mmCIF file with all atom_site columns, C-alpha atoms and ligand atoms in Angstrom:
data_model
loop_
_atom_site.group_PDB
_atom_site.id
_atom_site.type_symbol
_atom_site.label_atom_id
_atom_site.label_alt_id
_atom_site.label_comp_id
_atom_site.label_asym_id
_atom_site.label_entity_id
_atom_site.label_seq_id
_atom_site.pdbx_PDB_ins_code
_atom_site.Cartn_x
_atom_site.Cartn_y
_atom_site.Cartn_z
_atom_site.occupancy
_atom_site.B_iso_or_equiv
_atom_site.pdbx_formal_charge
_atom_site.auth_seq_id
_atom_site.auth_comp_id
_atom_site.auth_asym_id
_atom_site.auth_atom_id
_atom_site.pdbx_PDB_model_num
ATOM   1   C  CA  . UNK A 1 1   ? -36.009 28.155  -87.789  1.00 59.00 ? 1   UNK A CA  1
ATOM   2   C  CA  . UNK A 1 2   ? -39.645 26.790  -88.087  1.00 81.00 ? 2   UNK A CA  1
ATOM   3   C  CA  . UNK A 1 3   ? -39.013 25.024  -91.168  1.00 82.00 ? 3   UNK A CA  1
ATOM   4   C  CA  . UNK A 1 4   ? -35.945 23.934  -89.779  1.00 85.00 ? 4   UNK A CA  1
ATOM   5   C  CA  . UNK A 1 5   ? -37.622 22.113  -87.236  1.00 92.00 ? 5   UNK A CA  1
ATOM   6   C  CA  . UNK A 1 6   ? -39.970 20.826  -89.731  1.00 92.00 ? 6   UNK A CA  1
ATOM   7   C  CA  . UNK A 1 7   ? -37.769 19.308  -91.976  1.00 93.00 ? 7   UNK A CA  1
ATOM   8   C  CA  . UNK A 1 8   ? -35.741 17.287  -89.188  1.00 95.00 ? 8   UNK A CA  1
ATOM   9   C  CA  . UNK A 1 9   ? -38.581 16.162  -87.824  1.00 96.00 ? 9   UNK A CA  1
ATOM   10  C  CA  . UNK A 1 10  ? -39.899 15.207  -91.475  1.00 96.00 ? 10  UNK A CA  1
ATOM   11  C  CA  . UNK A 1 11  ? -35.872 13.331  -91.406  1.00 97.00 ? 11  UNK A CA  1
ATOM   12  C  CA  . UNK A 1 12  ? -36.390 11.378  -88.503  1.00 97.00 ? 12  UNK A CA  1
ATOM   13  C  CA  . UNK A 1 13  ? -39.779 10.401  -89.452  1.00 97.00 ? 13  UNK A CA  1
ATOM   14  C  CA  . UNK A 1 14  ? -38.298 9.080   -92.642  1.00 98.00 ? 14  UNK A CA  1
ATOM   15  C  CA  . UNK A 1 15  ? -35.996 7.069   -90.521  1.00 98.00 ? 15  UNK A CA  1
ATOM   16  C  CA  . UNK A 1 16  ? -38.305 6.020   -87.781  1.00 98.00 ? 16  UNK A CA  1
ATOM   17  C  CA  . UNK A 1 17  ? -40.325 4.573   -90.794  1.00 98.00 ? 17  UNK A CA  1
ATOM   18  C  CA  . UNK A 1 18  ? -37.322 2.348   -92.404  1.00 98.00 ? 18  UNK A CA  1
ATOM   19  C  CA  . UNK A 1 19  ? -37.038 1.068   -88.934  1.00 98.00 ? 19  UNK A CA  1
ATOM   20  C  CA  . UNK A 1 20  ? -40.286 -0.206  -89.104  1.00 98.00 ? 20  UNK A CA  1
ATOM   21  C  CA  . UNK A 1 21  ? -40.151 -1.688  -92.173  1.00 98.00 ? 21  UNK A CA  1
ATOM   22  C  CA  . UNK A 1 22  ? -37.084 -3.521  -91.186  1.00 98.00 ? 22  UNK A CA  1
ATOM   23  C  CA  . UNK A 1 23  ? -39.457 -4.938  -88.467  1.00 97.00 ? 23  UNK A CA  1
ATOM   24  C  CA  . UNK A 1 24  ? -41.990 -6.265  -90.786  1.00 98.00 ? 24  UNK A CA  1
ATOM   25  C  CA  . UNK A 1 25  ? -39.588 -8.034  -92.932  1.00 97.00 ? 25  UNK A CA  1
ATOM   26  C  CA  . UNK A 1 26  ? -39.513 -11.122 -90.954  1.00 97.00 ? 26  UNK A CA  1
ATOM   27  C  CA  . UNK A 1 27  ? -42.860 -11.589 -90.942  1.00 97.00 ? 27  UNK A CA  1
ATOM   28  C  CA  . UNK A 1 28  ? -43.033 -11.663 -94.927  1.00 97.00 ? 28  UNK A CA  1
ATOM   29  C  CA  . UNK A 1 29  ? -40.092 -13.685 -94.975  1.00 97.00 ? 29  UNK A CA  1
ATOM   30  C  CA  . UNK A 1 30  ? -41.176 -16.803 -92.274  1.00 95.00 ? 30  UNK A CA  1
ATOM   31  C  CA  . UNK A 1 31  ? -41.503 -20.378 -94.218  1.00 95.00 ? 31  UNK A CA  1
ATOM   32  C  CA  . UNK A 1 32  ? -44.735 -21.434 -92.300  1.00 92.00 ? 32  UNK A CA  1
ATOM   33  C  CA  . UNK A 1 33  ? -47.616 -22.170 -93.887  1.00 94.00 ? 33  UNK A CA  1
ATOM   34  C  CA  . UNK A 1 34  ? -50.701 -19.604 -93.654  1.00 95.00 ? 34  UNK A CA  1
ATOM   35  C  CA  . UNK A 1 35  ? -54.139 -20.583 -94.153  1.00 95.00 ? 35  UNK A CA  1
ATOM   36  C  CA  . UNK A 1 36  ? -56.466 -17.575 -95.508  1.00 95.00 ? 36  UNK A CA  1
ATOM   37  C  CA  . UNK A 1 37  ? -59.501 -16.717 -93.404  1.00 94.00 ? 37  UNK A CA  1
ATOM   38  C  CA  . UNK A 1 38  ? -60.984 -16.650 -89.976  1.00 93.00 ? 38  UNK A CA  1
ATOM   39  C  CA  . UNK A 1 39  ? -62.037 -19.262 -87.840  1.00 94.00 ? 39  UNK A CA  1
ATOM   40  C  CA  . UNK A 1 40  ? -65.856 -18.654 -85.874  1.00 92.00 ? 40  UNK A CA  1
ATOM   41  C  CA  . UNK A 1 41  ? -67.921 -20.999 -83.729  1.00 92.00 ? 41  UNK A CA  1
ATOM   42  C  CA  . UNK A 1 42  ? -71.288 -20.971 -85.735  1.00 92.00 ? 42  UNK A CA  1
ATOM   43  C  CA  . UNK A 1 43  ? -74.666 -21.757 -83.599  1.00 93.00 ? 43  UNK A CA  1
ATOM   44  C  CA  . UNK A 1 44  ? -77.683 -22.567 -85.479  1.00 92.00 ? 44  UNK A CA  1
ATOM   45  C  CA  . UNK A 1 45  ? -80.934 -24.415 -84.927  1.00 93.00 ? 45  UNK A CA  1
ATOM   46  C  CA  . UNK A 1 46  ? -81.254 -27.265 -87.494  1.00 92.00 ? 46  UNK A CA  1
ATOM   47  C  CA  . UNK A 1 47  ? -85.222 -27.067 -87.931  1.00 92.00 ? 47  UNK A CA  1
ATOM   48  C  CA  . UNK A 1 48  ? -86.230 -30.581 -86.678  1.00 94.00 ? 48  UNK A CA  1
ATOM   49  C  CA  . UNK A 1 49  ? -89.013 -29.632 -84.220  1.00 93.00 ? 49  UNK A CA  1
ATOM   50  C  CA  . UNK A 1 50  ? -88.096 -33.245 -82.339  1.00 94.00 ? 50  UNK A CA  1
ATOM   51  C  CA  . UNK A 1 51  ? -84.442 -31.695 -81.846  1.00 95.00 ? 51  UNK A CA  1
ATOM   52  C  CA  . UNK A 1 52  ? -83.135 -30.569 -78.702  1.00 93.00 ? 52  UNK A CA  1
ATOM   53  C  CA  . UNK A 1 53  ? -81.875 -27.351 -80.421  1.00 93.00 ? 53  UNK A CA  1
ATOM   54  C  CA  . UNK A 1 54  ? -85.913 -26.350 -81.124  1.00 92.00 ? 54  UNK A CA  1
ATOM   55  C  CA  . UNK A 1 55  ? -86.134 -25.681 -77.259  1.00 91.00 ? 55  UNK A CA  1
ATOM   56  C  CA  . UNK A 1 56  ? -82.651 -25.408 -75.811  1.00 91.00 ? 56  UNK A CA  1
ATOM   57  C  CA  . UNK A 1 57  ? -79.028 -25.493 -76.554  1.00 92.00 ? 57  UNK A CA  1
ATOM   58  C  CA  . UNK A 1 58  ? -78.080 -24.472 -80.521  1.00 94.00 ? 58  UNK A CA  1
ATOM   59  C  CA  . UNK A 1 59  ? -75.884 -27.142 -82.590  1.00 92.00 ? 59  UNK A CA  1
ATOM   60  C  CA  . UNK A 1 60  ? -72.651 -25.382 -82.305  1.00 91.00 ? 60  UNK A CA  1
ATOM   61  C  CA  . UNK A 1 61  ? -70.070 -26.045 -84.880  1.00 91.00 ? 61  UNK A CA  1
ATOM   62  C  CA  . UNK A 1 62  ? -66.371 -24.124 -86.055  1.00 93.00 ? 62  UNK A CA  1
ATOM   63  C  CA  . UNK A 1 63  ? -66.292 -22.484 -89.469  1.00 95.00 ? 63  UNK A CA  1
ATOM   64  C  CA  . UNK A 1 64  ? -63.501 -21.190 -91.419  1.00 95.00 ? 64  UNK A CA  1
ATOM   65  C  CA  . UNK A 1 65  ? -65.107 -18.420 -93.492  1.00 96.00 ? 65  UNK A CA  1
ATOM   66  C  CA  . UNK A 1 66  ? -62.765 -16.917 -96.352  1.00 94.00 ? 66  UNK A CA  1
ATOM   67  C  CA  . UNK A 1 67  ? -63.480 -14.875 -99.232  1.00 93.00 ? 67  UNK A CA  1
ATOM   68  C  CA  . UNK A 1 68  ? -62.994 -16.605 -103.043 1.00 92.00 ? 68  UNK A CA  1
ATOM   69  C  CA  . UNK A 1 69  ? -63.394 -14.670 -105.622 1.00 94.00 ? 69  UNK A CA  1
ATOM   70  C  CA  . UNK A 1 70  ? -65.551 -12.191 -103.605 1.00 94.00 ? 70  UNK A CA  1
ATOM   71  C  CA  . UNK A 1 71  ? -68.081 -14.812 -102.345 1.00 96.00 ? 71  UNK A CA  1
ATOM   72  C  CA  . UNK A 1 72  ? -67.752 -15.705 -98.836  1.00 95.00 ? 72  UNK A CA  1
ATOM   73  C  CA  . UNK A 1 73  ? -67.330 -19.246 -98.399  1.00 95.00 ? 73  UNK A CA  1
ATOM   74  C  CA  . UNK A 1 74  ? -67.546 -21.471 -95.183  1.00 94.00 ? 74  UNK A CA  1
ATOM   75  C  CA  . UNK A 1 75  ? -65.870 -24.447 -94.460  1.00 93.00 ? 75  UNK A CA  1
ATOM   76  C  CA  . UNK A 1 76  ? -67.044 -26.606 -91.586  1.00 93.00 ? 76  UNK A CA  1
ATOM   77  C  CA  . UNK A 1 77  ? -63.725 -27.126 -89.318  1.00 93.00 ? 77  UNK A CA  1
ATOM   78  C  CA  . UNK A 1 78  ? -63.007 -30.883 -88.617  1.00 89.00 ? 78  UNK A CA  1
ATOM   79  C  CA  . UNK A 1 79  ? -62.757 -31.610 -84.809  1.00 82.00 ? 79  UNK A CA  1
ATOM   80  C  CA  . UNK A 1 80  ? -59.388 -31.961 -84.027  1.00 87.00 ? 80  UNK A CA  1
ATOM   81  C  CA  . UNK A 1 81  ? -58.279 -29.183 -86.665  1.00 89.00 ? 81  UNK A CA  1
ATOM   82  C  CA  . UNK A 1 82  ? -59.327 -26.416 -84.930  1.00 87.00 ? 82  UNK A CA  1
ATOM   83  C  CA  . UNK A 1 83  ? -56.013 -25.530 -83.140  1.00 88.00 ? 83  UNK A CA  1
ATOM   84  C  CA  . UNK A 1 84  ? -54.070 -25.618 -86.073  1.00 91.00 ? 84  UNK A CA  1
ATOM   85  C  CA  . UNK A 1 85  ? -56.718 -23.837 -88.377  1.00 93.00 ? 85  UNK A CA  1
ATOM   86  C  CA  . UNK A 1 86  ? -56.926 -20.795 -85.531  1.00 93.00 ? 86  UNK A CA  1
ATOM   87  C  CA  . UNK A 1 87  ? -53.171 -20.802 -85.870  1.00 94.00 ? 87  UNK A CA  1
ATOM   88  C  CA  . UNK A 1 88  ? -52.769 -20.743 -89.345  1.00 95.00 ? 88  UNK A CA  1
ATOM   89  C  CA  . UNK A 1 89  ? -54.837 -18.365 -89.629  1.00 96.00 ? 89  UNK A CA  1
ATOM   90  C  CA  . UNK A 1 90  ? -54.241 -15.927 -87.156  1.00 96.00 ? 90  UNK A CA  1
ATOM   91  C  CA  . UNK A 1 91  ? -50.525 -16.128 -88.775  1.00 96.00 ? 91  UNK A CA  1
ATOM   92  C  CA  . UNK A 1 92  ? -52.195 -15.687 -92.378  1.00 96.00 ? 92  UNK A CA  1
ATOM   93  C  CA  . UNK A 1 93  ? -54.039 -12.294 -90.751  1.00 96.00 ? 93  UNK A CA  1
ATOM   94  C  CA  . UNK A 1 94  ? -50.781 -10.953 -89.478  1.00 96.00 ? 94  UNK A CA  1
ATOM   95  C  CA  . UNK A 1 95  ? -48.890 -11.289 -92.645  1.00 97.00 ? 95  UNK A CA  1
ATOM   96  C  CA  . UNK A 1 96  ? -51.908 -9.430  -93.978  1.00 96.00 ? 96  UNK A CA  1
ATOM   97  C  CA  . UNK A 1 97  ? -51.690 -6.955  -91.671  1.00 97.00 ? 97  UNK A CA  1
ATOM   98  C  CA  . UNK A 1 98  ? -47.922 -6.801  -92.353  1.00 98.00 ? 98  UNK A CA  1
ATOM   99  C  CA  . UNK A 1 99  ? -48.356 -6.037  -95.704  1.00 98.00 ? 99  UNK A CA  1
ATOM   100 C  CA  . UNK A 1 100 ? -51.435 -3.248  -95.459  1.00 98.00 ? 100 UNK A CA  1
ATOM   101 C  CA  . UNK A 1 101 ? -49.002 -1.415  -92.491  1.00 98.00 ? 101 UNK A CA  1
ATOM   102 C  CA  . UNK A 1 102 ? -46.295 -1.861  -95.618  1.00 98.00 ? 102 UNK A CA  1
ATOM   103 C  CA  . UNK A 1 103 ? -48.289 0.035   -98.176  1.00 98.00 ? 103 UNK A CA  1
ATOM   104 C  CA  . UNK A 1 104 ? -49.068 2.679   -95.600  1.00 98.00 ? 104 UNK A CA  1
ATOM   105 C  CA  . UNK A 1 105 ? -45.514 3.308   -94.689  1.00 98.00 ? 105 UNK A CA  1
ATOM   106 C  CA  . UNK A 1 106 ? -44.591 3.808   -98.540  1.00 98.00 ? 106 UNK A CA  1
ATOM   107 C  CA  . UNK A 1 107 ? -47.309 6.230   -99.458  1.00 98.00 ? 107 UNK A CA  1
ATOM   108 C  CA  . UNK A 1 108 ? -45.924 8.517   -95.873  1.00 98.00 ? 108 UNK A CA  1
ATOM   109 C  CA  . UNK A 1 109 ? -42.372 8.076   -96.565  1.00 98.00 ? 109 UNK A CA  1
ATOM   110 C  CA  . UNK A 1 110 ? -43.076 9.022   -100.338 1.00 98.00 ? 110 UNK A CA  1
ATOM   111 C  CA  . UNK A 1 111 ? -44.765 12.079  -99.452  1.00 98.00 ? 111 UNK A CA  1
ATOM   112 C  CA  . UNK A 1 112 ? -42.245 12.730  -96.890  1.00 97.00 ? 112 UNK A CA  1
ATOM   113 C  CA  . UNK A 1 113 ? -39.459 12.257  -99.600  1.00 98.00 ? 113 UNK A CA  1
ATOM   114 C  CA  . UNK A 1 114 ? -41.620 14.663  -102.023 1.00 97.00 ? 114 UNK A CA  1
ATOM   115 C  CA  . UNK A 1 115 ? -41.909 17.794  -99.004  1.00 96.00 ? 115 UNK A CA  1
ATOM   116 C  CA  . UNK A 1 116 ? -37.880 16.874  -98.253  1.00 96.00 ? 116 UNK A CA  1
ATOM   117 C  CA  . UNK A 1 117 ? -37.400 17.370  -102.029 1.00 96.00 ? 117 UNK A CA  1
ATOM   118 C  CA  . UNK A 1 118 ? -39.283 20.346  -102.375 1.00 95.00 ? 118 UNK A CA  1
ATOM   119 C  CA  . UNK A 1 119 ? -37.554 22.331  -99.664  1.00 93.00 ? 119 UNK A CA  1
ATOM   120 C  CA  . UNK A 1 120 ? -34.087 21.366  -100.694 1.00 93.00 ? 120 UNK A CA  1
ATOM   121 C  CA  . UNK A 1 121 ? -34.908 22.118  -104.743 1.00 95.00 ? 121 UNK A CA  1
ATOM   122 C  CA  . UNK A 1 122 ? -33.247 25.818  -105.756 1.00 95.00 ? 122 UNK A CA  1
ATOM   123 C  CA  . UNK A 1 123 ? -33.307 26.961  -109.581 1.00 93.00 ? 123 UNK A CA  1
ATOM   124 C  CA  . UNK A 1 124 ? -29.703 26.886  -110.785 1.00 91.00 ? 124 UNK A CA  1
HETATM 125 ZN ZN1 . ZN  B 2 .   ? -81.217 -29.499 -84.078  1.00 91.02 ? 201 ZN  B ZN1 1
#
C-alpha cells in the first residue's frame, strides 16, 4: 500500500510538473526584446583632490554590467536609457530564470519517469 502511495504521488508530481512547464512557455515564446545583464548605480570618487567627491558626495553613475566571454564588462547607462535598460533587462533575467527552472523540471520529471518505470517493469 506504501508503494502505492508512492507511486501516485510520484504520478501527480509528474503532472504537477507539465503544468509548470506549460507556464513557462510564454515566457520563452514573448517577441520583446531582452537586453543581457544587470543594471547598478556605481559611486566612485574620481581622484581630483579639487573635486567635491574628495570630501563629500561620490559621482554616481548607472552601469549595465554583463558577462562576454567570461569577462565582466560595464557599460555606462546613458541618462534617459535607464528605464528601458532596467526593463530589458529584468525581462532578459526572467527568461533566464525561465529556462534554469526548465532544466530543473526535466532532470525531476526524468528521474520520476525512471522510478515510475522501474516499479511497473516485470520479466516476461
Ligand atoms: Zn570627483
Amino acid at each position: 500500500m506504501q508503494t502505492r502511495d508512492r507511486l501516485s504521488r510520484m504520478r501527480q508530481s509528474l503532472y504537477e510538473l507539465a503544468r509548470e512547464i506549460q507556464e513557462l512557455v510564454p515566457v520563452f515564446a514573448e517577441r520583446h526584446v531582452l537586453v543581457k545583464g544587470t543594471v547598478y548605480e556605481q559611486r566612485r570618487k574620481c581622484g581630483k583632490p579639487s573635486c567635491h567627491c574628495a570630501t563629500g558626495e561620490p559621482h554616481r553613475s548607472m552601469i549595465l554590467s554583463r558577462s562576454e566571454e567570461g569577462r565582466t564588462r560595464l557599460i555606462a547607462i546613458p541618462s534617459g536609457h535607464l528605464k528601458d535598460l532596467e526593463l530589458l533587462t529584468e525581462r532578459y533575467q526572467r527568461f533566464r530564470r525561465a529556462r534554469a527552472r526548465l532544466g530543473q523540471i526535466y532532470k525531476k520529471m526524468i528521474s520520476l519517469i525512471d522510478q515510475l518505470e522501474e516499479a511497473r517493469r516485470r520479466e516476461p
